[in-house]
Amino acid sequence: MKILLCPLSDGGYLYPAIAAGRELRRRGHDVSVLGRSTAAAVAADAGLPFAAAEDFGGHRAFSVTWWGPTGAAQYRATVRAAKESGADLLVTSALCNGALLAAETLDIPVVVVGLSVHLWDYRAGGDDEPHLGRTRRSRTRDCLRLYADVREEAGLAGRACRWGDEPLLGDALLLRGDPELEYPGARLPERVRHVGPLPWEPTPDPGEVEAIGEHLARDGKPVVYVHLGRFFEGRSLWPRLNEAFTGGRFQAVVEQGRSTDPRPAPDADVLLVRKRWMGPLVDRAGLVLSSGTSAPVLAALLRGRPLALSPNGSEQPLLTGACLRAGVAVHVPNDPSVAAAALLESAWRDDGLRARARVLGGRLAAMDGAARAADIVERVAGTSAAPPVGTSAAHPAYATAPSAGATAAVPAGASTAPAAGASTAPSAEVSVSSKENHEYAISRPR
């Protein structure tokens, strides 16, 4: 089977798809990657053939920053690349409306790799879930509207949707968190499956790792790994970071991620980095401070590290709420009246917090997410009958989000390994300027 990986090219979306793709290649399938030209080195490190989206008219089409405005360009680039490669199936990521429509046009299956908690409507339950930033209903409605806009732009508006009222899920949506992170009692859509974290990242440069280690050793203070996401319309976290890591007992390695305008104070114990990998840095840390995006949260939990979370927009409030319910994180409000250094000290010394992080992380680490994902991809390829037109979120065949330690629903023919720690995932970001207005559709309060 020929499989084209066409997720967003940002690491939090590309790396999990590559993890699944490498397992599929190990099973004998022909797997290649379509993405921004900047992702070529990552694909090469993974040992997978690569095609640049720009060569197919997809400029900016696989950037999370531009995911909404470039949906039609992504559609065209994916159709062209899939035809050229003879793809039998697509593996994409959440927010890739163009890839979903390309699969429909080409009449081939598509599997969506999601994030760590479910972003959109549950099948049932969760009615009393606190509105973290905005309601699920409004988030789902706006994402469907964006999908419909791309569908119209691609000339498919008059054609019945292959997935009825649930097009964002594709033929299967793979979630990377743990069922415990879903709201208690909530029921997930039938085509949503937990698979596990799907961990993979490019090989770290040993010299870079050694240099960072020497810098941290010279300072000698305990290490907090800080991973910043986008700030959206909120305040920058830098004033809080400077307060927490100036003249205190901790030092920080700060991965800028997709944040902008870093402002470390001259005397702050802060090492600013921008790397394609984070594993060796999380290994050196005793605590992870994050905006609440999937990649650093899962990396921390896989290593049993507790979390301090300061969310802003997108999935960040949703995942933060889930981690607080699971007892593996503390909330760090972006409020100068709350002493950040004292919060970090309290979290560092909280043995219960650390123990719960190890338990949850142990469940996640025990899962073979790549094998589960590959099982589902192979099953979808063999049974890619589309749901009847008109099937909606009210369809009765749905899976219940299990409680911690329960067995996650696995499709027939898929891996039957225990699903303790099975996975769930939400999605990415959006804003109001011409390049970010679609990100805002996911994150703004309602």
Short mmCIF file of C-alpha atoms in Angstrom, two decimals:
data_model
loop_
_atom_site.label_atom_id
_atom_site.label_comp_id
_atom_site.label_asym_id
_atom_site.label_seq_id
_atom_site.Cartn_x
_atom_site.Cartn_y
_atom_site.Cartn_z
CA MET A 1 0.00 0.00 0.00
CA LYS A 2 1.25 3.50 -0.85
CA ILE A 3 0.71 5.95 1.98
CA LEU A 4 1.24 9.71 1.84
CA LEU A 5 1.84 11.47 5.16
CA CYS A 6 0.51 15.02 4.77
CA PRO A 7 0.18 16.57 8.24
CA LEU A 8 1.04 20.12 9.17
CA SER A 9 4.83 20.44 9.07
CA ASP A 10 5.19 21.87 12.58
CA GLY A 11 6.77 19.35 14.94
CA GLY A 12 3.73 18.80 17.17
CA TYR A 13 1.80 17.55 14.13
CA LEU A 14 4.54 16.13 11.88
CA TYR A 15 6.42 14.02 14.42
CA PRO A 16 3.47 11.83 15.56
CA ALA A 17 2.54 11.19 11.91
CA ILE A 18 6.13 10.16 11.23
CA ALA A 19 6.02 7.76 14.19
CA ALA A 20 3.01 6.03 12.63
CA GLY A 21 4.57 6.21 9.17
CA ARG A 22 7.79 4.51 10.27
CA GLU A 23 5.82 1.61 11.72
CA LEU A 24 3.80 1.32 8.51
CA ARG A 25 7.02 1.28 6.50
CA ARG A 26 8.39 -1.43 8.81
CA ARG A 27 5.32 -3.49 7.88
CA GLY A 28 6.21 -3.22 4.22
CA HIS A 29 4.14 -0.27 3.07
CA ASP A 30 5.48 2.46 0.79
CA VAL A 31 5.41 5.63 2.94
CA SER A 32 6.38 9.17 1.89
CA VAL A 33 5.95 12.66 3.33
CA LEU A 34 4.47 15.84 1.83
CA GLY A 35 5.24 19.06 3.68
CA ARG A 36 6.91 22.45 3.74
CA SER A 37 10.41 22.44 2.31
CA THR A 38 11.76 23.23 5.79
CA ALA A 39 10.63 19.75 6.91
CA ALA A 40 12.85 17.93 4.39
CA ALA A 41 15.65 17.36 6.91
CA VAL A 42 13.19 15.93 9.44
CA ALA A 43 11.84 13.44 6.89
CA ALA A 44 15.39 12.50 5.94
CA ASP A 45 16.23 11.85 9.60
CA ALA A 46 13.18 9.58 9.74
CA GLY A 47 14.33 7.76 6.60
CA LEU A 48 11.22 8.66 4.61
CA PRO A 49 11.04 10.06 1.04
CA PHE A 50 9.95 13.68 0.96
CA ALA A 51 8.10 15.96 -1.44
CA ALA A 52 8.02 19.74 -0.93
CA ALA A 53 4.52 21.20 -0.96
CA GLU A 54 5.87 24.30 -2.69
CA ASP A 55 6.59 22.15 -5.75
CA PHE A 56 2.87 21.41 -5.95
CA GLY A 57 1.62 24.97 -5.39
CA GLY A 58 1.30 24.58 -1.62
CA HIS A 59 3.20 27.63 -0.36
CA ARG A 60 2.47 27.96 3.40
CA ALA A 61 -0.16 25.24 3.02
CA PHE A 62 1.25 23.03 5.79
CA SER A 63 1.97 25.71 8.40
CA VAL A 64 -0.16 25.76 11.54
CA THR A 65 0.06 29.55 11.55
CA TRP A 66 -1.60 29.69 8.13
CA TRP A 67 -3.74 26.56 8.34
CA GLY A 68 -7.06 28.30 7.67
CA PRO A 69 -6.29 30.77 4.87
CA THR A 70 -4.29 28.21 2.88
CA GLY A 71 -6.78 25.32 3.03
CA ALA A 72 -7.53 25.44 -0.70
CA ALA A 73 -3.81 25.53 -1.57
CA GLN A 74 -3.30 22.54 0.71
CA TYR A 75 -6.12 20.74 -1.08
CA ARG A 76 -4.59 21.32 -4.51
CA ALA A 77 -1.06 20.42 -3.41
CA THR A 78 -2.25 17.22 -1.71
CA VAL A 79 -4.29 16.12 -4.74
CA ARG A 80 -1.32 16.69 -7.06
CA ALA A 81 1.22 15.01 -4.80
CA ALA A 82 -1.06 12.04 -4.08
CA LYS A 83 -1.67 11.50 -7.78
CA GLU A 84 2.04 11.71 -8.54
CA SER A 85 2.92 9.21 -5.80
CA GLY A 86 -0.03 6.92 -6.53
CA ALA A 87 -1.16 7.14 -2.90
CA ASP A 88 -3.76 4.63 -1.74
CA LEU A 89 -4.29 6.35 1.63
CA LEU A 90 -3.50 9.65 3.35
CA VAL A 91 -2.38 10.21 6.94
CA THR A 92 -2.85 13.83 7.95
CA SER A 93 -3.25 15.88 11.13
CA ALA A 94 -6.02 17.82 12.80
CA LEU A 95 -6.70 21.15 11.07
CA CYS A 96 -5.79 19.84 7.61
CA ASN A 97 -9.06 20.58 5.85
CA GLY A 98 -7.37 20.51 2.45
CA ALA A 99 -6.04 16.98 2.99
CA LEU A 100 -9.49 15.77 4.06
CA LEU A 101 -11.03 17.15 0.89
CA ALA A 102 -8.20 15.74 -1.23
CA ALA A 103 -8.96 12.25 0.08
CA GLU A 104 -12.61 12.72 -0.74
CA THR A 105 -11.87 13.93 -4.26
CA LEU A 106 -9.42 11.07 -4.87
CA ASP A 107 -11.80 8.56 -3.25
CA ILE A 108 -9.12 7.19 -0.93
CA PRO A 109 -9.20 6.77 2.88
CA VAL A 110 -7.68 9.35 5.23
CA VAL A 111 -6.63 8.90 8.85
CA VAL A 112 -6.27 12.00 11.05
CA VAL A 113 -3.64 12.14 13.80
CA GLY A 114 -5.06 14.34 16.54
CA LEU A 115 -3.61 15.88 19.67
CA SER A 116 -3.88 14.77 23.29
CA VAL A 117 -7.48 15.61 24.21
CA HIS A 118 -10.59 15.67 22.05
CA LEU A 119 -11.22 19.18 20.75
CA TRP A 120 -14.71 18.94 19.29
CA ASP A 121 -18.16 17.75 20.33
CA TYR A 122 -18.56 14.60 22.36
CA ARG A 123 -21.17 12.09 21.26
CA ALA A 124 -22.86 12.43 24.64
CA GLY A 125 -22.08 13.44 28.19
CA GLY A 126 -19.86 16.25 29.37
CA ASP A 127 -22.77 18.66 29.63
CA ASP A 128 -21.43 20.04 32.91
CA GLU A 129 -17.86 20.44 31.61
CA PRO A 130 -16.52 23.89 32.52
CA HIS A 131 -16.14 26.17 29.50
CA LEU A 132 -12.37 26.52 29.26
CA GLY A 133 -12.00 29.50 26.97
CA ARG A 134 -15.10 28.58 24.95
CA THR A 135 -17.66 25.80 24.58
CA ARG A 136 -17.06 22.66 22.56
CA ARG A 137 -20.16 23.42 20.55
CA SER A 138 -18.94 26.82 19.40
CA ARG A 139 -15.46 25.45 18.66
CA THR A 140 -16.91 22.59 16.63
CA ARG A 141 -19.29 24.89 14.79
CA ASP A 142 -16.53 27.31 13.78
CA CYS A 143 -14.18 24.52 12.68
CA LEU A 144 -16.95 23.05 10.54
CA ARG A 145 -17.57 26.48 9.06
CA LEU A 146 -13.89 26.79 8.13
CA TYR A 147 -14.02 23.33 6.58
CA ALA A 148 -17.11 24.31 4.59
CA ASP A 149 -15.36 27.47 3.37
CA VAL A 150 -12.45 25.41 2.01
CA ARG A 151 -14.89 22.92 0.52
CA GLU A 152 -16.62 25.72 -1.37
CA GLU A 153 -13.33 27.25 -2.48
CA ALA A 154 -12.25 23.84 -3.77
CA GLY A 155 -15.45 23.59 -5.84
CA LEU A 156 -16.94 20.75 -3.80
CA ALA A 157 -19.82 22.61 -2.14
CA GLY A 158 -22.49 20.90 -4.24
CA ARG A 159 -21.20 17.41 -3.52
CA ALA A 160 -22.49 15.38 -0.57
CA CYS A 161 -19.81 15.01 2.11
CA ARG A 162 -18.50 11.49 2.42
CA TRP A 163 -18.46 11.69 6.22
CA GLY A 164 -21.87 13.27 6.71
CA ASP A 165 -21.87 15.75 9.59
CA GLU A 166 -18.49 14.67 10.99
CA PRO A 167 -15.94 15.49 8.28
CA LEU A 168 -13.23 16.66 10.68
CA LEU A 169 -12.65 13.08 11.85
CA GLY A 170 -11.85 11.62 8.42
CA ASP A 171 -12.14 7.83 8.35
CA ALA A 172 -10.49 7.66 11.80
CA LEU A 173 -9.19 10.20 14.29
CA LEU A 174 -6.29 8.99 16.43
CA LEU A 175 -5.97 10.61 19.85
CA ARG A 176 -2.64 10.65 21.67
CA GLY A 177 -3.49 11.25 25.31
CA ASP A 178 -5.03 9.05 27.98
CA PRO A 179 -8.77 8.42 28.48
CA GLU A 180 -8.39 9.94 31.95
CA LEU A 181 -7.79 13.29 30.26
CA GLU A 182 -11.27 13.30 28.73
CA TYR A 183 -14.10 14.79 30.73
CA PRO A 184 -15.62 12.17 33.09
CA GLY A 185 -18.57 10.34 31.53
CA ALA A 186 -18.13 11.87 28.10
CA ARG A 187 -18.64 9.62 25.07
CA LEU A 188 -16.38 9.97 22.05
CA PRO A 189 -17.49 9.65 18.42
CA GLU A 190 -17.29 6.18 16.89
CA ARG A 191 -14.41 6.98 14.58
CA VAL A 192 -12.27 8.44 17.38
CA ARG A 193 -9.69 6.04 18.81
CA HIS A 194 -7.01 6.33 21.49
CA VAL A 195 -3.62 5.06 20.32
CA GLY A 196 -1.05 6.64 22.64
CA PRO A 197 1.50 9.46 22.43
CA LEU A 198 3.22 8.40 19.14
CA PRO A 199 6.59 9.70 20.36
CA TRP A 200 9.27 10.46 17.79
CA GLU A 201 11.61 13.37 17.22
CA PRO A 202 14.70 14.04 15.10
CA THR A 203 17.99 12.71 16.39
CA PRO A 204 19.55 15.31 18.71
CA ASP A 205 23.03 16.54 17.87
CA PRO A 206 25.33 15.11 20.58
CA GLY A 207 27.47 18.24 20.59
CA GLU A 208 24.46 20.47 21.18
CA VAL A 209 23.20 18.24 23.99
CA GLU A 210 26.65 18.24 25.60
CA ALA A 211 26.99 22.02 25.37
CA ILE A 212 23.60 22.54 27.02
CA GLY A 213 24.49 20.04 29.74
CA GLU A 214 27.75 21.86 30.48
CA HIS A 215 25.94 25.19 30.72
CA LEU A 216 23.39 23.79 33.16
CA ALA A 217 26.09 22.10 35.23
CA ARG A 218 27.99 25.37 35.60
CA ASP A 219 24.90 27.03 37.04
CA GLY A 220 24.20 24.02 39.26
CA LYS A 221 20.59 24.90 40.09
CA PRO A 222 17.69 22.45 39.61
CA VAL A 223 16.35 22.62 36.05
CA VAL A 224 12.85 23.52 34.90
CA TYR A 225 12.15 22.90 31.22
CA VAL A 226 9.94 25.64 29.75
CA HIS A 227 8.14 25.16 26.44
CA LEU A 228 6.24 28.15 25.13
CA GLY A 229 3.29 28.01 22.75
CA ARG A 230 1.61 30.89 20.95
CA PHE A 231 0.35 33.75 23.10
CA PHE A 232 -2.67 34.54 20.89
CA GLU A 233 -4.36 37.60 22.39
CA GLY A 234 -3.02 37.04 25.90
CA ARG A 235 -0.05 38.62 27.65
CA SER A 236 3.46 37.36 27.09
CA LEU A 237 4.68 34.94 29.76
CA TRP A 238 8.15 36.49 29.79
CA PRO A 239 7.63 38.84 32.74
CA ARG A 240 6.52 35.83 34.81
CA LEU A 241 9.51 33.77 33.64
CA ASN A 242 11.95 36.52 34.53
CA GLU A 243 10.36 36.81 37.97
CA ALA A 244 10.50 33.06 38.57
CA PHE A 245 14.07 32.50 37.40
CA THR A 246 15.91 35.56 38.68
CA GLY A 247 17.71 35.18 41.99
CA GLY A 248 15.80 32.02 42.90
CA ARG A 249 16.71 28.38 43.33
CA PHE A 250 15.79 27.20 39.82
CA GLN A 251 17.26 27.67 36.37
CA ALA A 252 15.28 27.29 33.14
CA VAL A 253 15.88 25.92 29.69
CA VAL A 254 13.32 27.80 27.61
CA GLU A 255 12.29 26.34 24.26
CA GLN A 256 10.72 29.17 22.31
CA GLY A 257 8.55 26.83 20.26
CA ARG A 258 6.25 28.94 18.10
CA SER A 259 6.28 31.89 20.50
CA THR A 260 7.80 35.18 19.40
CA ASP A 261 9.72 38.10 20.90
CA PRO A 262 11.73 36.37 23.66
CA ARG A 263 12.64 38.75 26.48
CA PRO A 264 14.86 37.07 29.09
CA ALA A 265 16.18 39.50 31.68
CA PRO A 266 20.00 39.91 31.65
CA ASP A 267 20.38 38.44 35.12
CA ALA A 268 17.76 35.67 34.80
CA ASP A 269 18.91 32.04 35.05
CA VAL A 270 17.46 31.30 31.62
CA LEU A 271 19.01 29.42 28.71
CA LEU A 272 17.05 30.24 25.56
CA VAL A 273 16.97 27.55 22.85
CA ARG A 274 15.09 26.65 19.68
CA LYS A 275 15.53 22.96 18.87
CA ARG A 276 13.70 20.35 16.80
CA TRP A 277 13.86 18.00 19.78
CA MET A 278 13.06 18.24 23.47
CA GLY A 279 13.64 14.76 24.94
CA PRO A 280 17.18 15.30 26.30
CA LEU A 281 16.10 18.63 27.81
CA VAL A 282 13.06 17.17 29.57
CA ASP A 283 15.31 14.36 30.82
CA ARG A 284 17.48 16.93 32.62
CA ALA A 285 14.51 18.72 34.21
CA GLY A 286 12.55 17.94 37.35
CA LEU A 287 9.52 19.99 36.31
CA VAL A 288 8.04 21.12 32.99
CA LEU A 289 6.42 24.56 32.62
CA SER A 290 4.31 24.84 29.49
CA SER A 291 1.50 26.78 27.88
CA GLY A 292 -0.42 23.51 27.76
CA THR A 293 0.16 22.20 24.24
CA SER A 294 0.24 18.48 23.52
CA ALA A 295 3.90 17.90 22.65
CA PRO A 296 5.54 19.17 25.87
CA VAL A 297 2.74 17.81 28.07
CA LEU A 298 3.11 14.30 26.64
CA ALA A 299 6.92 14.51 26.70
CA ALA A 300 6.79 15.44 30.39
CA LEU A 301 4.32 12.71 31.35
CA LEU A 302 6.20 10.03 29.42
CA ARG A 303 9.16 10.81 31.68
CA GLY A 304 7.09 11.07 34.85
CA ARG A 305 7.63 14.81 35.18
CA PRO A 306 4.94 16.94 36.87
CA LEU A 307 3.62 19.96 35.02
CA ALA A 308 3.10 23.66 35.70
CA LEU A 309 0.72 25.00 33.06
CA SER A 310 -0.07 28.57 32.04
CA PRO A 311 -2.57 28.35 29.17
CA ASN A 312 -3.58 31.07 26.79
CA GLY A 313 -5.59 29.95 23.72
CA SER A 314 -6.33 27.06 21.36
CA GLU A 315 -6.13 23.63 23.02
CA GLN A 316 -4.15 25.06 25.93
CA PRO A 317 -7.02 25.73 28.40
CA LEU A 318 -8.69 22.41 27.52
CA LEU A 319 -5.57 20.31 28.10
CA THR A 320 -4.65 22.30 31.19
CA GLY A 321 -8.07 21.55 32.70
CA ALA A 322 -7.62 17.87 31.91
CA CYS A 323 -4.19 17.73 33.58
CA LEU A 324 -5.50 19.55 36.65
CA ARG A 325 -8.36 17.02 36.97
CA ALA A 326 -5.84 14.18 36.67
CA GLY A 327 -3.74 15.73 39.44
CA VAL A 328 -0.54 15.87 37.36
CA ALA A 329 -0.27 19.66 37.02
CA VAL A 330 -0.59 22.95 38.83
CA HIS A 331 -2.01 26.08 37.24
CA VAL A 332 0.33 29.06 36.87
CA PRO A 333 -1.89 32.10 36.22
CA ASN A 334 -0.37 34.85 34.10
CA ASP A 335 -1.06 37.26 36.92
CA PRO A 336 1.71 39.29 38.55
CA SER A 337 -0.11 39.23 41.90
CA VAL A 338 0.58 35.46 42.13
CA ALA A 339 4.21 34.61 42.92
CA ALA A 340 5.41 32.31 40.15
CA ALA A 341 8.56 31.24 42.00
CA ALA A 342 6.51 30.08 45.00
CA LEU A 343 4.18 28.09 42.75
CA LEU A 344 7.11 26.33 41.10
CA GLU A 345 8.66 25.57 44.48
CA SER A 346 5.39 24.11 45.72
CA ALA A 347 4.96 21.96 42.61
CA TRP A 348 8.55 20.74 42.79
CA ARG A 349 8.09 19.59 46.39
CA ASP A 350 4.64 18.02 45.87
CA ASP A 351 5.30 14.27 46.11
CA GLY A 352 1.69 13.43 45.28
CA LEU A 353 1.80 15.49 42.09
CA ARG A 354 5.00 13.76 41.02
CA ALA A 355 3.65 10.30 41.88
CA ARG A 356 0.48 10.83 39.85
CA ALA A 357 2.53 12.09 36.90
CA ARG A 358 4.61 8.90 37.04
CA VAL A 359 1.52 6.70 37.12
CA LEU A 360 -0.15 8.44 34.19
CA GLY A 361 3.15 8.64 32.32
CA GLY A 362 3.74 4.96 32.94
CA ARG A 363 0.44 4.09 31.30
CA LEU A 364 1.28 6.25 28.31
CA ALA A 365 4.79 4.82 28.01
CA ALA A 366 3.46 1.26 28.14
CA MET A 367 1.37 1.77 25.02
CA ASP A 368 2.68 0.90 21.58
CA GLY A 369 1.06 3.86 19.90
CA ALA A 370 2.75 3.36 16.54
CA ALA A 371 1.52 -0.24 16.33
CA ARG A 372 -2.01 0.78 17.33
CA ALA A 373 -2.00 3.57 14.77
CA ALA A 374 -0.70 1.25 12.04
CA ASP A 375 -3.36 -1.34 12.91
CA ILE A 376 -6.07 1.27 12.45
CA VAL A 377 -4.58 2.58 9.21
CA GLU A 378 -4.49 -0.94 7.78
CA ARG A 379 -8.03 -1.62 8.91
CA VAL A 380 -9.28 1.65 7.40
CA ALA A 381 -7.56 0.79 4.13
CA GLY A 382 -9.36 -2.54 4.03
CA THR A 383 -12.79 -1.31 5.09
CA SER A 384 -12.93 2.28 3.87
CA ALA A 385 -16.67 2.27 3.35
CA ALA A 386 -17.84 5.80 4.05
CA PRO A 387 -20.66 6.39 6.54
CA PRO A 388 -24.05 6.99 4.97
CA VAL A 389 -24.58 10.56 3.82
CA GLY A 390 -26.41 12.45 6.53
CA THR A 391 -24.79 10.55 9.40
CA SER A 392 -24.36 13.11 12.15
CA ALA A 393 -22.89 13.53 15.58
CA ALA A 394 -26.12 12.01 16.87
CA HIS A 395 -25.22 8.65 15.34
CA PRO A 396 -25.61 5.99 18.09
CA ALA A 397 -22.36 4.09 17.47
CA TYR A 398 -19.92 5.89 19.73
CA ALA A 399 -17.21 4.91 22.20
CA THR A 400 -17.31 6.01 25.83
CA ALA A 401 -14.20 7.73 27.11
CA PRO A 402 -12.97 5.17 29.68
CA SER A 403 -11.89 6.05 33.14
CA ALA A 404 -8.24 5.85 34.10
CA GLY A 405 -6.90 2.38 33.59
CA ALA A 406 -9.88 1.21 31.55
CA THR A 407 -9.57 -0.47 28.19
CA ALA A 408 -9.95 1.88 25.26
CA ALA A 409 -12.12 0.93 22.32
CA VAL A 410 -10.02 -0.62 19.55
CA PRO A 411 -11.33 -1.37 16.07
CA ALA A 412 -11.75 -4.98 15.04
CA GLY A 413 -8.44 -6.21 13.75
CA ALA A 414 -6.53 -3.51 15.60
CA SER A 415 -4.05 -3.98 18.41
CA THR A 416 -5.60 -5.66 21.43
CA ALA A 417 -2.95 -4.49 23.88
CA PRO A 418 -4.46 -3.11 27.10
CA ALA A 419 -5.56 0.45 26.58
CA ALA A 420 -4.51 1.72 29.96
CA GLY A 421 -3.17 5.08 28.96
CA ALA A 422 -4.91 5.00 25.60
CA SER A 423 -4.90 8.32 23.90
CA THR A 424 -7.03 11.35 23.03
CA ALA A 425 -6.26 14.52 21.17
CA PRO A 426 -7.45 18.02 20.52
CA SER A 427 -6.18 20.55 18.13
CA ALA A 428 -4.26 23.62 17.20
CA GLU A 429 -4.50 27.36 16.98
CA VAL A 430 -6.19 30.39 15.32
CA SER A 431 -6.37 34.31 15.50
CA VAL A 432 -7.96 37.47 13.98
CA SER A 433 -5.37 39.03 11.68
CA SER A 434 -5.41 37.95 8.03
CA LYS A 435 -2.90 35.24 8.76
CA GLU A 436 -4.33 34.12 12.11
CA ASN A 437 -8.10 34.61 11.89
CA HIS A 438 -8.73 30.87 11.65
CA GLU A 439 -6.62 30.18 14.75
CA TYR A 440 -8.86 32.62 16.61
CA ALA A 441 -11.89 30.56 15.63
CA ILE A 442 -10.64 27.75 17.86
CA SER A 443 -9.44 29.77 20.81
CA ARG A 444 -11.65 32.80 21.37
CA PRO A 445 -14.11 32.74 24.28
CA ARG A 446 -17.82 32.17 23.66
#
